[in-house]
């Protein structure tokens, strides 16, 4: 039984890395477009790009949570704890990457 919760916890970390890593990639791609310039790669406005990214990330994360919990509140809690841990891991990783970019 505990192995089951460990797997759900690790899957929660993966979901959290997907969600918060995708958020970082989206904000980074939106921030790189100079104001008043049209981006050739994507015809989406920055607001639309953020909205579509949110819908996609949230849809995958919620579907993954639903699948992981399988009607068991302990499994849902373990997955949520994994997502929260992933938030701190991604935050730490992003801050180190940004610090490195600023120092260069």
GROMACS .gro file of C-alpha atoms in nm:
model
  104
    1UNK     CA    1   0.000   0.000   0.000
    2UNK     CA    2   0.280   0.245   0.079
    3UNK     CA    3   0.450   0.171  -0.252
    4UNK     CA    4   0.127   0.273  -0.423
    5UNK     CA    5   0.134   0.610  -0.245
    6UNK     CA    6   0.501   0.659  -0.333
    7UNK     CA    7   0.423   0.607  -0.702
    8UNK     CA    8   0.131   0.852  -0.680
    9UNK     CA    9   0.360   1.103  -0.506
   10UNK     CA   10   0.621   1.072  -0.784
   11UNK     CA   11   0.350   1.106  -1.048
   12UNK     CA   12   0.234   1.422  -0.867
   13UNK     CA   13   0.588   1.558  -0.891
   14UNK     CA   14   0.583   1.487  -1.266
   15UNK     CA   15   0.247   1.664  -1.303
   16UNK     CA   16   0.374   1.961  -1.106
   17UNK     CA   17   0.691   1.983  -1.316
   18UNK     CA   18   0.475   1.976  -1.627
   19UNK     CA   19   0.244   2.248  -1.498
   20UNK     CA   20   0.500   2.488  -1.351
   21UNK     CA   21   0.765   2.417  -1.614
   22UNK     CA   22   0.508   2.489  -1.884
   23UNK     CA   23   0.414   2.811  -1.706
   24UNK     CA   24   0.778   2.917  -1.704
   25UNK     CA   25   0.822   2.835  -2.073
   26UNK     CA   26   0.507   3.025  -2.164
   27UNK     CA   27   0.595   3.339  -1.969
   28UNK     CA   28   0.946   3.326  -2.107
   29UNK     CA   29   0.822   3.305  -2.467
   30UNK     CA   30   0.575   3.588  -2.410
   31UNK     CA   31   0.841   3.809  -2.247
   32UNK     CA   32   1.077   3.771  -2.544
   33UNK     CA   33   0.841   3.941  -2.792
   34UNK     CA   34   0.937   4.309  -2.815
   35UNK     CA   35   0.645   4.546  -2.767
   36UNK     CA   36   0.482   4.647  -3.092
   37UNK     CA   37   0.647   4.371  -3.295
   38UNK     CA   38   0.469   4.081  -3.454
   39UNK     CA   39   0.609   3.739  -3.379
   40UNK     CA   40   0.665   3.542  -3.700
   41UNK     CA   41   0.663   3.197  -3.542
   42UNK     CA   42   0.326   3.234  -3.376
   43UNK     CA   43   0.035   3.454  -3.475
   44UNK     CA   44  -0.112   3.437  -3.123
   45UNK     CA   45  -0.124   3.749  -2.912
   46UNK     CA   46   0.055   3.718  -2.576
   47UNK     CA   47  -0.275   3.716  -2.386
   48UNK     CA   48  -0.417   3.441  -2.605
   49UNK     CA   49  -0.095   3.242  -2.575
   50UNK     CA   50  -0.111   3.268  -2.193
   51UNK     CA   51  -0.478   3.169  -2.191
   52UNK     CA   52  -0.434   2.868  -2.419
   53UNK     CA   53  -0.131   2.757  -2.220
   54UNK     CA   54  -0.331   2.782  -1.898
   55UNK     CA   55  -0.619   2.579  -2.040
   56UNK     CA   56  -0.383   2.310  -2.171
   57UNK     CA   57  -0.171   2.287  -1.857
   58UNK     CA   58  -0.474   2.289  -1.627
   59UNK     CA   59  -0.658   2.031  -1.837
   60UNK     CA   60  -0.365   1.788  -1.834
   61UNK     CA   61  -0.299   1.843  -1.463
   62UNK     CA   62  -0.662   1.799  -1.359
   63UNK     CA   63  -0.705   1.491  -1.577
   64UNK     CA   64  -0.386   1.348  -1.429
   65UNK     CA   65  -0.502   1.423  -1.075
   66UNK     CA   66  -0.839   1.261  -1.143
   67UNK     CA   67  -0.672   0.952  -1.285
   68UNK     CA   68  -0.420   0.932  -1.002
   69UNK     CA   69  -0.665   0.968  -0.715
   70UNK     CA   70  -0.909   0.696  -0.832
   71UNK     CA   71  -1.165   0.805  -0.575
   72UNK     CA   72  -0.923   0.780  -0.282
   73UNK     CA   73  -0.860   1.100  -0.086
   74UNK     CA   74  -0.522   0.980   0.042
   75UNK     CA   75  -0.401   0.927  -0.314
   76UNK     CA   76  -0.529   1.276  -0.403
   77UNK     CA   77  -0.340   1.420  -0.106
   78UNK     CA   78  -0.019   1.241  -0.205
   79UNK     CA   79  -0.045   1.368  -0.562
   80UNK     CA   80  -0.112   1.721  -0.436
   81UNK     CA   81   0.193   1.704  -0.208
   82UNK     CA   82   0.398   1.595  -0.510
   83UNK     CA   83   0.269   1.890  -0.711
   84UNK     CA   84   0.355   2.129  -0.428
   85UNK     CA   85   0.705   1.985  -0.401
   86UNK     CA   86   0.747   2.024  -0.776
   87UNK     CA   87   0.648   2.389  -0.743
   88UNK     CA   88   0.942   2.451  -0.511
   89UNK     CA   89   1.178   2.243  -0.725
   90UNK     CA   90   1.086   2.433  -1.043
   91UNK     CA   91   1.106   2.766  -0.859
   92UNK     CA   92   1.456   2.681  -0.735
   93UNK     CA   93   1.566   2.563  -1.079
   94UNK     CA   94   1.423   2.870  -1.257
   95UNK     CA   95   1.584   3.110  -1.012
   96UNK     CA   96   1.924   2.948  -1.068
   97UNK     CA   97   1.879   2.966  -1.446
   98UNK     CA   98   1.772   3.331  -1.432
   99UNK     CA   99   2.060   3.415  -1.197
  100UNK     CA  100   2.302   3.255  -1.443
  101UNK     CA  101   2.152   3.447  -1.739
  102UNK     CA  102   2.169   3.779  -1.553
  103UNK     CA  103   2.532   3.727  -1.452
  104UNK     CA  104   2.639   3.662  -1.814
   0.00000   0.00000   0.00000
